GROMACS .gro file of C-alpha atoms in nm:
model
  176
    1MET     CA    1   8.284   9.883  12.242
    2SER     CA    2   8.485  10.206  12.270
    3ASP     CA    3   8.723  10.273  12.555
    4ILE     CA    4   8.612  10.603  12.708
    5THR     CA    5   8.953  10.650  12.867
    6THR     CA    6   9.118  10.708  12.528
    7LEU     CA    7   9.173  11.056  12.394
    8LYS     CA    8   8.999  10.977  12.065
    9VAL     CA    9   8.677  10.863  12.232
   10GLN     CA   10   8.682  11.155  12.476
   11ARG     CA   11   8.733  11.397  12.188
   12ASP     CA   12   8.454  11.242  11.981
   13THR     CA   13   8.202  11.225  12.267
   14LYS     CA   14   8.310  11.520  12.487
   15ALA     CA   15   8.305  11.261  12.764
   16LYS     CA   16   8.129  11.333  13.090
   17ILE     CA   17   8.348  11.298  13.394
   18GLU     CA   18   8.095  11.069  13.562
   19ASP     CA   19   8.141  10.816  13.282
   20VAL     CA   20   8.520  10.813  13.315
   21LEU     CA   21   8.562  10.821  13.693
   22PRO     CA   22   8.495  10.448  13.744
   23HIS     CA   23   8.788  10.365  13.516
   24PHE     CA   24   9.029  10.535  13.758
   25LEU     CA   25   8.864  10.523  14.099
   26ASP     CA   26   8.679  10.267  14.305
   27GLY     CA   27   8.515  10.213  14.642
   28ALA     CA   28   8.491  10.505  14.882
   29VAL     CA   29   8.717  10.723  14.665
   30LEU     CA   30   8.479  10.682  14.370
   31GLU     CA   31   8.178  10.762  14.589
   32SER     CA   32   8.352  11.078  14.716
   33ALA     CA   33   8.436  11.183  14.361
   34TRP     CA   34   8.077  11.132  14.244
   35SER     CA   35   7.954  11.329  14.545
   36PHE     CA   36   8.195  11.611  14.458
   37VAL     CA   37   8.082  11.621  14.094
   38THR     CA   38   7.718  11.627  14.212
   39PHE     CA   39   7.803  11.922  14.438
   40LEU     CA   40   7.964  12.101  14.142
   41ARG     CA   41   7.661  12.050  13.922
   42LEU     CA   42   7.423  12.170  14.196
   43GLU     CA   43   7.637  12.483  14.232
   44LYS     CA   44   7.625  12.538  13.853
   45MET     CA   45   7.995  12.464  13.806
   46ASN     CA   46   7.956  12.189  13.550
   47PRO     CA   47   8.288  12.025  13.473
   48ILE     CA   48   8.318  11.999  13.096
   49TRP     CA   49   8.576  11.801  12.902
   50ALA     CA   50   8.880  12.028  12.872
   51GLY     CA   51   8.994  11.916  12.528
   52VAL     CA   52   9.288  11.720  12.665
   53HIS     CA   53   9.315  11.360  12.775
   54ASN     CA   54   9.138  11.279  13.104
   55ALA     CA   55   9.079  11.642  13.203
   56TRP     CA   56   8.767  11.845  13.288
   57ARG     CA   57   8.739  12.212  13.381
   58ALA     CA   58   8.495  12.470  13.501
   59ASN     CA   59   8.528  12.834  13.409
   60ASN     CA   60   8.410  13.135  13.602
   61LYS     CA   61   8.399  13.480  13.446
   62GLY     CA   62   8.591  13.344  13.147
   63LYS     CA   63   8.882  13.208  13.350
   64ALA     CA   64   8.949  12.858  13.476
   65LEU     CA   65   8.820  12.797  13.827
   66PHE     CA   66   8.947  12.440  13.850
   67TYR     CA   67   9.053  12.135  13.655
   68ILE     CA   68   9.000  11.774  13.745
   69ARG     CA   69   9.263  11.540  13.600
   70LEU     CA   70   9.242  11.163  13.609
   71GLY     CA   71   9.546  10.937  13.604
   72LYS     CA   72   9.911  10.999  13.667
   73GLU     CA   73  10.035  11.081  13.317
   74TRP     CA   74  10.060  11.452  13.375
   75ILE     CA   75  10.238  11.435  13.714
   76ARG     CA   76  10.597  11.321  13.692
   77ASN     CA   77  10.767  11.099  13.947
   78THR     CA   78  10.441  11.005  14.113
   79GLU     CA   79  10.311  10.652  14.078
   80ASN     CA   80  10.001  10.650  14.295
   81VAL     CA   81   9.807  10.940  14.140
   82LYS     CA   82   9.449  10.850  14.057
   83TRP     CA   83   9.293  11.195  14.040
   84VAL     CA   84   9.386  11.556  14.103
   85ILE     CA   85   9.179  11.869  14.154
   86ILE     CA   86   9.368  12.182  14.049
   87LEU     CA   87   9.219  12.500  14.191
   88TYR     CA   88   9.295  12.833  14.025
   89LEU     CA   89   9.297  13.071  14.318
   90ASN     CA   90   9.367  13.388  14.120
   91ASN     CA   91   9.224  13.615  14.390
   92MET     CA   92   9.376  13.438  14.689
   93ASP     CA   93   9.508  13.762  14.838
   94SER     CA   94   9.151  13.886  14.887
   95TYR     CA   95   9.062  13.590  15.110
   96ALA     CA   96   9.405  13.510  15.253
   97GLU     CA   97   9.285  13.588  15.606
   98LYS     CA   98   9.011  13.327  15.572
   99ILE     CA   99   9.261  13.063  15.459
  100ILE     CA  100   9.497  13.145  15.744
  101SER     CA  101   9.219  13.154  16.005
  102GLU     CA  102   9.112  12.806  15.892
  103GLY     CA  103   9.475  12.687  15.913
  104TRP     CA  104   9.489  12.586  15.547
  105GLN     CA  105   9.799  12.785  15.449
  106ASN     CA  106  10.022  12.475  15.468
  107ILE     CA  107   9.803  12.310  15.205
  108VAL     CA  108   9.882  12.596  14.969
  109TRP     CA  109  10.249  12.620  15.064
  110ASP     CA  110  10.309  12.246  15.032
  111ASP     CA  111  10.223  12.243  14.662
  112LEU     CA  112  10.408  12.540  14.520
  113HIS     CA  113  10.601  12.482  14.199
  114TYR     CA  114  10.963  12.589  14.184
  115CYS     CA  115  11.141  12.675  13.864
  116ARG     CA  116  11.490  12.537  13.815
  117LYS     CA  117  11.550  12.644  13.455
  118PRO     CA  118  11.767  12.947  13.384
  119ASN     CA  119  11.580  13.017  13.057
  120CYS     CA  120  11.232  12.903  13.151
  121PRO     CA  121  10.976  12.933  12.869
  122TYR     CA  122  10.719  13.054  13.123
  123GLY     CA  123  10.915  13.366  13.209
  124CYS     CA  124  11.044  13.251  13.545
  125ASN     CA  125  11.287  13.481  13.711
  126LEU     CA  126  11.525  13.281  13.925
  127GLY     CA  127  11.587  13.464  14.249
  128LYS     CA  128  11.253  13.643  14.245
  129ILE     CA  129  11.066  13.656  14.576
  130ASN     CA  130  10.692  13.587  14.590
  131THR     CA  131  10.482  13.625  14.903
  132ILE     CA  132  10.208  13.367  14.938
  133LEU     CA  133   9.980  13.391  15.241
  134GLY     CA  134  10.236  13.596  15.431
  135LYS     CA  135  10.535  13.370  15.364
  136GLU     CA  136  10.816  13.446  15.119
  137PHE     CA  137  10.919  13.194  14.854
  138PHE     CA  138  11.200  13.207  14.598
  139ASN     CA  139  11.208  13.082  14.239
  140LEU     CA  140  10.839  13.004  14.200
  141CYS     CA  141  10.714  12.936  13.850
  142PRO     CA  142  10.475  13.226  13.769
  143THR     CA  143  10.236  12.999  13.580
  144PHE     CA  144  10.171  12.798  13.897
  145ILE     CA  145  10.170  13.059  14.174
  146ASN     CA  146   9.793  13.065  14.222
  147LYS     CA  147   9.727  12.698  14.150
  148VAL     CA  148   9.677  12.449  14.430
  149ASN     CA  149   9.684  12.078  14.346
  150PHE     CA  150   9.496  11.830  14.560
  151VAL     CA  151   9.634  11.485  14.472
  152ASN     CA  152   9.399  11.196  14.552
  153PRO     CA  153   9.178  11.415  14.772
  154GLY     CA  154   8.975  11.246  15.044
  155GLU     CA  155   8.666  11.370  15.225
  156LYS     CA  156   8.862  11.617  15.442
  157GLU     CA  157   9.034  11.770  15.140
  158LEU     CA  158   8.709  11.784  14.942
  159LYS     CA  159   8.550  11.995  15.218
  160ILE     CA  160   8.844  12.236  15.199
  161ILE     CA  161   8.826  12.241  14.819
  162LYS     CA  162   8.457  12.334  14.832
  163LYS     CA  163   8.531  12.625  15.067
  164LEU     CA  164   8.825  12.747  14.858
  165ILE     CA  165   8.606  12.737  14.547
  166GLU     CA  166   8.342  12.935  14.736
  167PHE     CA  167   8.601  13.195  14.843
  168GLU     CA  168   8.735  13.227  14.487
  169ARG     CA  169   8.388  13.259  14.336
  170GLU     CA  170   8.296  13.532  14.584
  171ALA     CA  171   8.620  13.714  14.505
  172ARG     CA  172   8.539  13.695  14.134
  173GLY     CA  173   8.193  13.837  14.198
  174CYS     CA  174   8.013  13.520  14.097
  175LYS     CA  175   7.657  13.470  14.211
  176ARG     CA  176   7.491  13.132  14.212
   0.00000   0.00000   0.00000
């Protein structure tokens, strides 16, 4: 029997996330993840295998809306990562007031990526100031500015994720 958690099997089968989730999650966390995937499918945001190991994405208007990553391999220095939802909030400025009024700005601020390389291959400009939800930050990596990572999200975080996805879809002009 093939191991669906291997890259080869995922590549050959274009694995469905529902089939792989039980290999990383269990109990209430697994139930929450299945519920989230069901929500995504009902909203016509089908997560498809992203072409990389243990990763699924949904696009909107030709651009990534989110990724779901399973396992800890892609996050360094973190041992307890089982799954991560990475939201691409490219239009966050257009709904910043909604985020702030809900009190979610700390969620965004807490997961900003800082660049520490003088010659970063992503074009980072050390010393550059970026304003995110009204707060200034220095040395942010430009490839991660509008990405928010939810590591091991629980029910509370999944509710916030659903709203942020809704805000982003509206900002992109997406209709259900």
